């Protein structure tokens, strides 16, 4: 299998996903392969109202370096312990059941936390992948340097969005409902062709930079 991956360079680029409806229980998953251990946000959901946001941050505090934590107005003290090490593909999944959020890394439950302010949980969210934003029009912060792929959104058990992010284009195709997203501030060299091998994906004639080498490897977890 040969496919494109995209390097998010962590400067001004990120992925913009159309609004998702979250009236009840849902799950969101994203493949992450970080290239640097600076604190960054792999995903942010937000509205037009202050305080109605959710962010998944690669944390560097509380002794849990390189673990994922959920940040929201109403969630305190939650932080994962599973290390999301650089250079490795990790599947991150956020699952909401009632007011309880559970975070999974590569299919393993990392931690769960109860949202203490459910009034701050909106029914609809705008989504950015690879950056944090806490309100529409607010500043983008903590942009990711690394590869982000395979974003899915499942609502009440039904798959509603599926973005492989393998398009080699500024348009990110949704395979389920046609709600296509877009790359903001893309560069042609950010896209790289990779060939699948048993334990890794191996790059084919990549552009350096942003890739580390012309045949950079993305290790499978």
PDB file of C-alpha atoms in Angstrom:
ATOM      1  CA  UNK A   1       0.000   0.000   0.000  1.00  0.00           C
ATOM      2  CA  UNK A   2       1.279   3.480  -0.919  1.00  0.00           C
ATOM      3  CA  UNK A   3      -0.318   6.623   0.457  1.00  0.00           C
ATOM      4  CA  UNK A   4       0.386  10.280   1.172  1.00  0.00           C
ATOM      5  CA  UNK A   5       1.030  11.630   4.654  1.00  0.00           C
ATOM      6  CA  UNK A   6       1.302  15.324   5.498  1.00  0.00           C
ATOM      7  CA  UNK A   7       3.783  17.036   7.803  1.00  0.00           C
ATOM      8  CA  UNK A   8       2.170  19.768   9.900  1.00  0.00           C
ATOM      9  CA  UNK A   9       5.073  22.179  10.285  1.00  0.00           C
ATOM     10  CA  UNK A  10       3.865  23.834  13.487  1.00  0.00           C
ATOM     11  CA  UNK A  11       4.203  27.408  12.249  1.00  0.00           C
ATOM     12  CA  UNK A  12       0.955  28.715  10.783  1.00  0.00           C
ATOM     13  CA  UNK A  13      -0.510  25.589   9.192  1.00  0.00           C
ATOM     14  CA  UNK A  14      -3.351  23.438  10.480  1.00  0.00           C
ATOM     15  CA  UNK A  15      -6.428  21.569   9.227  1.00  0.00           C
ATOM     16  CA  UNK A  16      -9.894  23.111   9.324  1.00  0.00           C
ATOM     17  CA  UNK A  17     -12.838  20.678   9.628  1.00  0.00           C
ATOM     18  CA  UNK A  18     -16.500  21.710   9.110  1.00  0.00           C
ATOM     19  CA  UNK A  19     -18.773  21.900  12.136  1.00  0.00           C
ATOM     20  CA  UNK A  20     -19.756  18.629  13.796  1.00  0.00           C
ATOM     21  CA  UNK A  21     -22.972  17.995  15.724  1.00  0.00           C
ATOM     22  CA  UNK A  22     -22.499  16.435  19.173  1.00  0.00           C
ATOM     23  CA  UNK A  23     -25.945  16.107  20.784  1.00  0.00           C
ATOM     24  CA  UNK A  24     -25.057  13.034  22.826  1.00  0.00           C
ATOM     25  CA  UNK A  25     -22.367  10.396  23.095  1.00  0.00           C
ATOM     26  CA  UNK A  26     -19.583  10.395  20.510  1.00  0.00           C
ATOM     27  CA  UNK A  27     -15.983   9.476  19.819  1.00  0.00           C
ATOM     28  CA  UNK A  28     -13.201  11.169  17.881  1.00  0.00           C
ATOM     29  CA  UNK A  29      -9.991   9.504  16.785  1.00  0.00           C
ATOM     30  CA  UNK A  30      -6.819  10.784  15.147  1.00  0.00           C
ATOM     31  CA  UNK A  31      -3.469   9.277  14.213  1.00  0.00           C
ATOM     32  CA  UNK A  32      -0.578  11.332  15.585  1.00  0.00           C
ATOM     33  CA  UNK A  33       3.146  11.125  14.857  1.00  0.00           C
ATOM     34  CA  UNK A  34       4.937  14.010  16.563  1.00  0.00           C
ATOM     35  CA  UNK A  35       8.270  15.321  15.346  1.00  0.00           C
ATOM     36  CA  UNK A  36       9.066  17.416  18.418  1.00  0.00           C
ATOM     37  CA  UNK A  37       8.260  17.189  22.123  1.00  0.00           C
ATOM     38  CA  UNK A  38       7.151  20.777  22.564  1.00  0.00           C
ATOM     39  CA  UNK A  39       3.712  21.169  24.136  1.00  0.00           C
ATOM     40  CA  UNK A  40       1.171  21.176  21.333  1.00  0.00           C
ATOM     41  CA  UNK A  41      -2.508  20.585  20.582  1.00  0.00           C
ATOM     42  CA  UNK A  42      -3.499  17.764  18.299  1.00  0.00           C
ATOM     43  CA  UNK A  43      -7.185  18.698  18.262  1.00  0.00           C
ATOM     44  CA  UNK A  44      -9.499  21.525  19.311  1.00  0.00           C
ATOM     45  CA  UNK A  45     -13.306  21.778  19.293  1.00  0.00           C
ATOM     46  CA  UNK A  46     -14.868  25.189  19.942  1.00  0.00           C
ATOM     47  CA  UNK A  47     -17.930  27.398  19.447  1.00  0.00           C
ATOM     48  CA  UNK A  48     -18.791  31.087  19.245  1.00  0.00           C
ATOM     49  CA  UNK A  49     -19.290  31.158  23.017  1.00  0.00           C
ATOM     50  CA  UNK A  50     -16.432  31.567  25.484  1.00  0.00           C
ATOM     51  CA  UNK A  51     -15.808  28.482  27.585  1.00  0.00           C
ATOM     52  CA  UNK A  52     -17.389  25.992  25.175  1.00  0.00           C
ATOM     53  CA  UNK A  53     -14.284  24.187  24.005  1.00  0.00           C
ATOM     54  CA  UNK A  54     -12.400  20.901  24.199  1.00  0.00           C
ATOM     55  CA  UNK A  55      -8.704  20.466  23.465  1.00  0.00           C
ATOM     56  CA  UNK A  56      -6.396  17.462  23.367  1.00  0.00           C
ATOM     57  CA  UNK A  57      -2.919  18.620  24.384  1.00  0.00           C
ATOM     58  CA  UNK A  58       0.389  16.779  24.400  1.00  0.00           C
ATOM     59  CA  UNK A  59       1.313  17.670  27.949  1.00  0.00           C
ATOM     60  CA  UNK A  60       4.649  18.467  29.574  1.00  0.00           C
ATOM     61  CA  UNK A  61       3.515  19.118  33.114  1.00  0.00           C
ATOM     62  CA  UNK A  62       2.653  17.146  36.229  1.00  0.00           C
ATOM     63  CA  UNK A  63       5.423  14.660  35.588  1.00  0.00           C
ATOM     64  CA  UNK A  64       3.539  13.220  32.613  1.00  0.00           C
ATOM     65  CA  UNK A  65       5.784  14.346  29.770  1.00  0.00           C
ATOM     66  CA  UNK A  66       4.536  13.488  26.282  1.00  0.00           C
ATOM     67  CA  UNK A  67       1.169  12.246  27.572  1.00  0.00           C
ATOM     68  CA  UNK A  68      -2.221  13.442  26.329  1.00  0.00           C
ATOM     69  CA  UNK A  69      -4.562  15.522  28.450  1.00  0.00           C
ATOM     70  CA  UNK A  70      -8.060  16.870  27.889  1.00  0.00           C
ATOM     71  CA  UNK A  71      -8.452  20.600  28.500  1.00  0.00           C
ATOM     72  CA  UNK A  72     -11.925  22.137  28.851  1.00  0.00           C
ATOM     73  CA  UNK A  73     -13.840  24.578  31.032  1.00  0.00           C
ATOM     74  CA  UNK A  74     -15.107  22.031  33.545  1.00  0.00           C
ATOM     75  CA  UNK A  75     -12.328  19.440  33.433  1.00  0.00           C
ATOM     76  CA  UNK A  76      -9.593  19.660  36.068  1.00  0.00           C
ATOM     77  CA  UNK A  77      -6.835  17.347  37.115  1.00  0.00           C
ATOM     78  CA  UNK A  78      -7.054  15.057  34.121  1.00  0.00           C
ATOM     79  CA  UNK A  79      -3.838  13.950  32.486  1.00  0.00           C
ATOM     80  CA  UNK A  80      -2.739  10.764  30.829  1.00  0.00           C
ATOM     81  CA  UNK A  81       0.274   8.626  31.650  1.00  0.00           C
ATOM     82  CA  UNK A  82       0.877   6.737  28.394  1.00  0.00           C
ATOM     83  CA  UNK A  83       3.863   8.249  26.589  1.00  0.00           C
ATOM     84  CA  UNK A  84       3.189   9.440  23.044  1.00  0.00           C
ATOM     85  CA  UNK A  85       6.775   9.206  21.835  1.00  0.00           C
ATOM     86  CA  UNK A  86       8.044  11.064  18.778  1.00  0.00           C
ATOM     87  CA  UNK A  87       8.439   9.357  15.428  1.00  0.00           C
ATOM     88  CA  UNK A  88       5.767   6.727  16.118  1.00  0.00           C
ATOM     89  CA  UNK A  89       2.192   6.555  14.812  1.00  0.00           C
ATOM     90  CA  UNK A  90      -0.188   6.652  17.780  1.00  0.00           C
ATOM     91  CA  UNK A  91      -3.967   6.378  17.530  1.00  0.00           C
ATOM     92  CA  UNK A  92      -5.581   8.825  19.957  1.00  0.00           C
ATOM     93  CA  UNK A  93      -9.293   8.382  20.699  1.00  0.00           C
ATOM     94  CA  UNK A  94     -11.527  10.618  22.817  1.00  0.00           C
ATOM     95  CA  UNK A  95     -14.806   8.998  23.830  1.00  0.00           C
ATOM     96  CA  UNK A  96     -17.736  10.807  25.517  1.00  0.00           C
ATOM     97  CA  UNK A  97     -20.436   8.881  27.378  1.00  0.00           C
ATOM     98  CA  UNK A  98     -22.743  11.177  29.324  1.00  0.00           C
ATOM     99  CA  UNK A  99     -20.422  13.623  31.111  1.00  0.00           C
ATOM    100  CA  UNK A 100     -17.519  11.177  31.247  1.00  0.00           C
ATOM    101  CA  UNK A 101     -14.638  11.538  28.789  1.00  0.00           C
ATOM    102  CA  UNK A 102     -12.259   8.631  28.255  1.00  0.00           C
ATOM    103  CA  UNK A 103      -8.935   8.869  26.446  1.00  0.00           C
ATOM    104  CA  UNK A 104      -7.441   5.889  24.650  1.00  0.00           C
ATOM    105  CA  UNK A 105      -3.912   5.605  23.234  1.00  0.00           C
ATOM    106  CA  UNK A 106      -3.466   2.827  20.673  1.00  0.00           C
ATOM    107  CA  UNK A 107      -6.651   1.192  21.931  1.00  0.00           C
ATOM    108  CA  UNK A 108      -5.589   1.205  25.592  1.00  0.00           C
ATOM    109  CA  UNK A 109      -7.574   3.245  28.125  1.00  0.00           C
ATOM    110  CA  UNK A 110      -5.264   5.972  29.421  1.00  0.00           C
ATOM    111  CA  UNK A 111      -7.650   7.755  31.799  1.00  0.00           C
ATOM    112  CA  UNK A 112     -11.234   8.945  32.279  1.00  0.00           C
ATOM    113  CA  UNK A 113     -12.506  12.216  33.697  1.00  0.00           C
ATOM    114  CA  UNK A 114     -15.958  13.610  34.485  1.00  0.00           C
ATOM    115  CA  UNK A 115     -16.845  17.003  33.052  1.00  0.00           C
ATOM    116  CA  UNK A 116     -17.884  19.111  36.029  1.00  0.00           C
ATOM    117  CA  UNK A 117     -19.602  21.850  34.038  1.00  0.00           C
ATOM    118  CA  UNK A 118     -21.915  20.156  31.517  1.00  0.00           C
ATOM    119  CA  UNK A 119     -23.540  23.476  30.609  1.00  0.00           C
ATOM    120  CA  UNK A 120     -20.278  24.214  28.790  1.00  0.00           C
ATOM    121  CA  UNK A 121     -20.748  21.207  26.524  1.00  0.00           C
ATOM    122  CA  UNK A 122     -22.112  22.588  23.257  1.00  0.00           C
ATOM    123  CA  UNK A 123     -24.216  20.603  20.793  1.00  0.00           C
ATOM    124  CA  UNK A 124     -22.151  21.778  17.820  1.00  0.00           C
ATOM    125  CA  UNK A 125     -18.424  22.412  17.479  1.00  0.00           C
ATOM    126  CA  UNK A 126     -16.064  23.783  14.906  1.00  0.00           C
ATOM    127  CA  UNK A 127     -12.901  21.680  14.648  1.00  0.00           C
ATOM    128  CA  UNK A 128      -9.230  22.366  14.014  1.00  0.00           C
ATOM    129  CA  UNK A 129      -6.662  19.591  13.777  1.00  0.00           C
ATOM    130  CA  UNK A 130      -3.079  20.388  14.741  1.00  0.00           C
ATOM    131  CA  UNK A 131      -3.712  23.511  16.826  1.00  0.00           C
ATOM    132  CA  UNK A 132      -5.709  24.893  19.763  1.00  0.00           C
ATOM    133  CA  UNK A 133      -8.431  27.529  19.694  1.00  0.00           C
ATOM    134  CA  UNK A 134     -10.881  28.232  22.536  1.00  0.00           C
ATOM    135  CA  UNK A 135     -13.421  30.410  20.673  1.00  0.00           C
ATOM    136  CA  UNK A 136     -14.276  31.215  17.069  1.00  0.00           C
ATOM    137  CA  UNK A 137     -11.863  33.872  15.835  1.00  0.00           C
ATOM    138  CA  UNK A 138      -9.611  33.407  18.844  1.00  0.00           C
ATOM    139  CA  UNK A 139      -5.863  32.971  18.456  1.00  0.00           C
ATOM    140  CA  UNK A 140      -4.401  29.681  17.342  1.00  0.00           C
ATOM    141  CA  UNK A 141      -1.837  28.349  19.794  1.00  0.00           C
ATOM    142  CA  UNK A 142       0.239  25.206  20.413  1.00  0.00           C
ATOM    143  CA  UNK A 143       0.459  24.233  16.750  1.00  0.00           C
ATOM    144  CA  UNK A 144       1.739  20.696  16.167  1.00  0.00           C
ATOM    145  CA  UNK A 145       4.917  19.765  14.379  1.00  0.00           C
ATOM    146  CA  UNK A 146       4.337  16.264  13.101  1.00  0.00           C
ATOM    147  CA  UNK A 147       2.143  14.011  10.987  1.00  0.00           C
ATOM    148  CA  UNK A 148      -1.633  13.993  11.582  1.00  0.00           C
ATOM    149  CA  UNK A 149      -3.863  11.532   9.741  1.00  0.00           C
ATOM    150  CA  UNK A 150      -6.968   9.343   9.817  1.00  0.00           C
ATOM    151  CA  UNK A 151      -9.416  11.651  11.605  1.00  0.00           C
ATOM    152  CA  UNK A 152     -12.804  10.048  12.290  1.00  0.00           C
ATOM    153  CA  UNK A 153     -15.909  11.231  14.113  1.00  0.00           C
ATOM    154  CA  UNK A 154     -18.558   8.779  15.303  1.00  0.00           C
ATOM    155  CA  UNK A 155     -21.856  10.094  16.672  1.00  0.00           C
ATOM    156  CA  UNK A 156     -24.145   7.769  18.667  1.00  0.00           C
ATOM    157  CA  UNK A 157     -22.388   4.769  17.164  1.00  0.00           C
ATOM    158  CA  UNK A 158     -22.633   5.945  13.548  1.00  0.00           C
ATOM    159  CA  UNK A 159     -19.536   7.017  11.598  1.00  0.00           C
ATOM    160  CA  UNK A 160     -20.292  10.551  10.369  1.00  0.00           C
ATOM    161  CA  UNK A 161     -16.857  11.814   9.262  1.00  0.00           C
ATOM    162  CA  UNK A 162     -13.761  10.063   7.903  1.00  0.00           C
ATOM    163  CA  UNK A 163     -10.766  12.107   6.753  1.00  0.00           C
ATOM    164  CA  UNK A 164      -7.753   9.906   5.866  1.00  0.00           C
ATOM    165  CA  UNK A 165      -5.812  13.152   5.160  1.00  0.00           C
ATOM    166  CA  UNK A 166      -4.011  11.467   2.276  1.00  0.00           C
ATOM    167  CA  UNK A 167      -5.141  13.798  -0.476  1.00  0.00           C
ATOM    168  CA  UNK A 168      -1.884  15.542  -1.575  1.00  0.00           C
ATOM    169  CA  UNK A 169      -4.012  18.674  -1.805  1.00  0.00           C
ATOM    170  CA  UNK A 170      -5.217  21.627   0.229  1.00  0.00           C
ATOM    171  CA  UNK A 171      -8.648  19.966   0.274  1.00  0.00           C
ATOM    172  CA  UNK A 172      -9.205  17.225   2.881  1.00  0.00           C
ATOM    173  CA  UNK A 173     -11.810  14.777   1.607  1.00  0.00           C
ATOM    174  CA  UNK A 174     -14.491  13.383   3.927  1.00  0.00           C
ATOM    175  CA  UNK A 175     -15.287   9.859   2.735  1.00  0.00           C
ATOM    176  CA  UNK A 176     -18.616   9.587   4.607  1.00  0.00           C
ATOM    177  CA  UNK A 177     -20.761  12.697   4.220  1.00  0.00           C
ATOM    178  CA  UNK A 178     -18.909  14.999   1.836  1.00  0.00           C
ATOM    179  CA  UNK A 179     -18.071  17.557   4.528  1.00  0.00           C
ATOM    180  CA  UNK A 180     -14.637  18.290   3.093  1.00  0.00           C
ATOM    181  CA  UNK A 181     -12.059  20.165   5.146  1.00  0.00           C
ATOM    182  CA  UNK A 182      -9.031  22.193   4.135  1.00  0.00           C
ATOM    183  CA  UNK A 183      -5.375  22.734   4.952  1.00  0.00           C
ATOM    184  CA  UNK A 184      -4.612  26.292   6.001  1.00  0.00           C
ATOM    185  CA  UNK A 185      -1.275  27.681   4.752  1.00  0.00           C
ATOM    186  CA  UNK A 186      -0.169  24.495   2.972  1.00  0.00           C
ATOM    187  CA  UNK A 187       3.132  23.934   1.207  1.00  0.00           C
ATOM    188  CA  UNK A 188       3.658  21.397  -1.561  1.00  0.00           C
ATOM    189  CA  UNK A 189       6.604  19.768   0.204  1.00  0.00           C
ATOM    190  CA  UNK A 190       4.507  19.056   3.294  1.00  0.00           C
ATOM    191  CA  UNK A 191       2.975  16.128   1.426  1.00  0.00           C
ATOM    192  CA  UNK A 192       5.068  12.983   1.130  1.00  0.00           C
ATOM    193  CA  UNK A 193       4.478   9.607  -0.457  1.00  0.00           C
ATOM    194  CA  UNK A 194       5.017   6.610   1.858  1.00  0.00           C
ATOM    195  CA  UNK A 195       5.109   2.875   1.216  1.00  0.00           C
ATOM    196  CA  UNK A 196       3.772   0.520   3.857  1.00  0.00           C
ATOM    197  CA  UNK A 197       6.037  -2.116   5.361  1.00  0.00           C
ATOM    198  CA  UNK A 198       5.238  -4.584   8.172  1.00  0.00           C
ATOM    199  CA  UNK A 199       6.357  -2.349  11.050  1.00  0.00           C
ATOM    200  CA  UNK A 200       6.582   1.109   9.474  1.00  0.00           C
ATOM    201  CA  UNK A 201       5.809   3.465   6.616  1.00  0.00           C
ATOM    202  CA  UNK A 202       8.890   4.397   4.537  1.00  0.00           C
ATOM    203  CA  UNK A 203       9.075   7.706   2.700  1.00  0.00           C
ATOM    204  CA  UNK A 204       9.667   7.933  -1.037  1.00  0.00           C
ATOM    205  CA  UNK A 205      11.772  10.885  -2.307  1.00  0.00           C
ATOM    206  CA  UNK A 206      10.555  13.263   0.410  1.00  0.00           C
ATOM    207  CA  UNK A 207      11.323  16.982   0.533  1.00  0.00           C
ATOM    208  CA  UNK A 208      13.907  17.972   3.186  1.00  0.00           C
ATOM    209  CA  UNK A 209      12.784  19.987   5.116  1.00  0.00           C
ATOM    210  CA  UNK A 210      10.042  19.577   6.348  1.00  0.00           C
ATOM    211  CA  UNK A 211      10.837  15.849   6.368  1.00  0.00           C
ATOM    212  CA  UNK A 212      13.949  14.703   8.226  1.00  0.00           C
ATOM    213  CA  UNK A 213      15.264  12.696   5.276  1.00  0.00           C
ATOM    214  CA  UNK A 214      14.227  11.668   1.779  1.00  0.00           C
ATOM    215  CA  UNK A 215      13.213   8.228   3.100  1.00  0.00           C
ATOM    216  CA  UNK A 216      12.010   9.125   6.601  1.00  0.00           C
ATOM    217  CA  UNK A 217      10.282   6.312   8.456  1.00  0.00           C
ATOM    218  CA  UNK A 218       7.007   6.525  10.382  1.00  0.00           C
ATOM    219  CA  UNK A 219       7.036   3.693  12.903  1.00  0.00           C
ATOM    220  CA  UNK A 220       3.797   1.824  13.653  1.00  0.00           C
ATOM    221  CA  UNK A 221       2.879   1.592  17.332  1.00  0.00           C
TER     222      UNK A 221
END
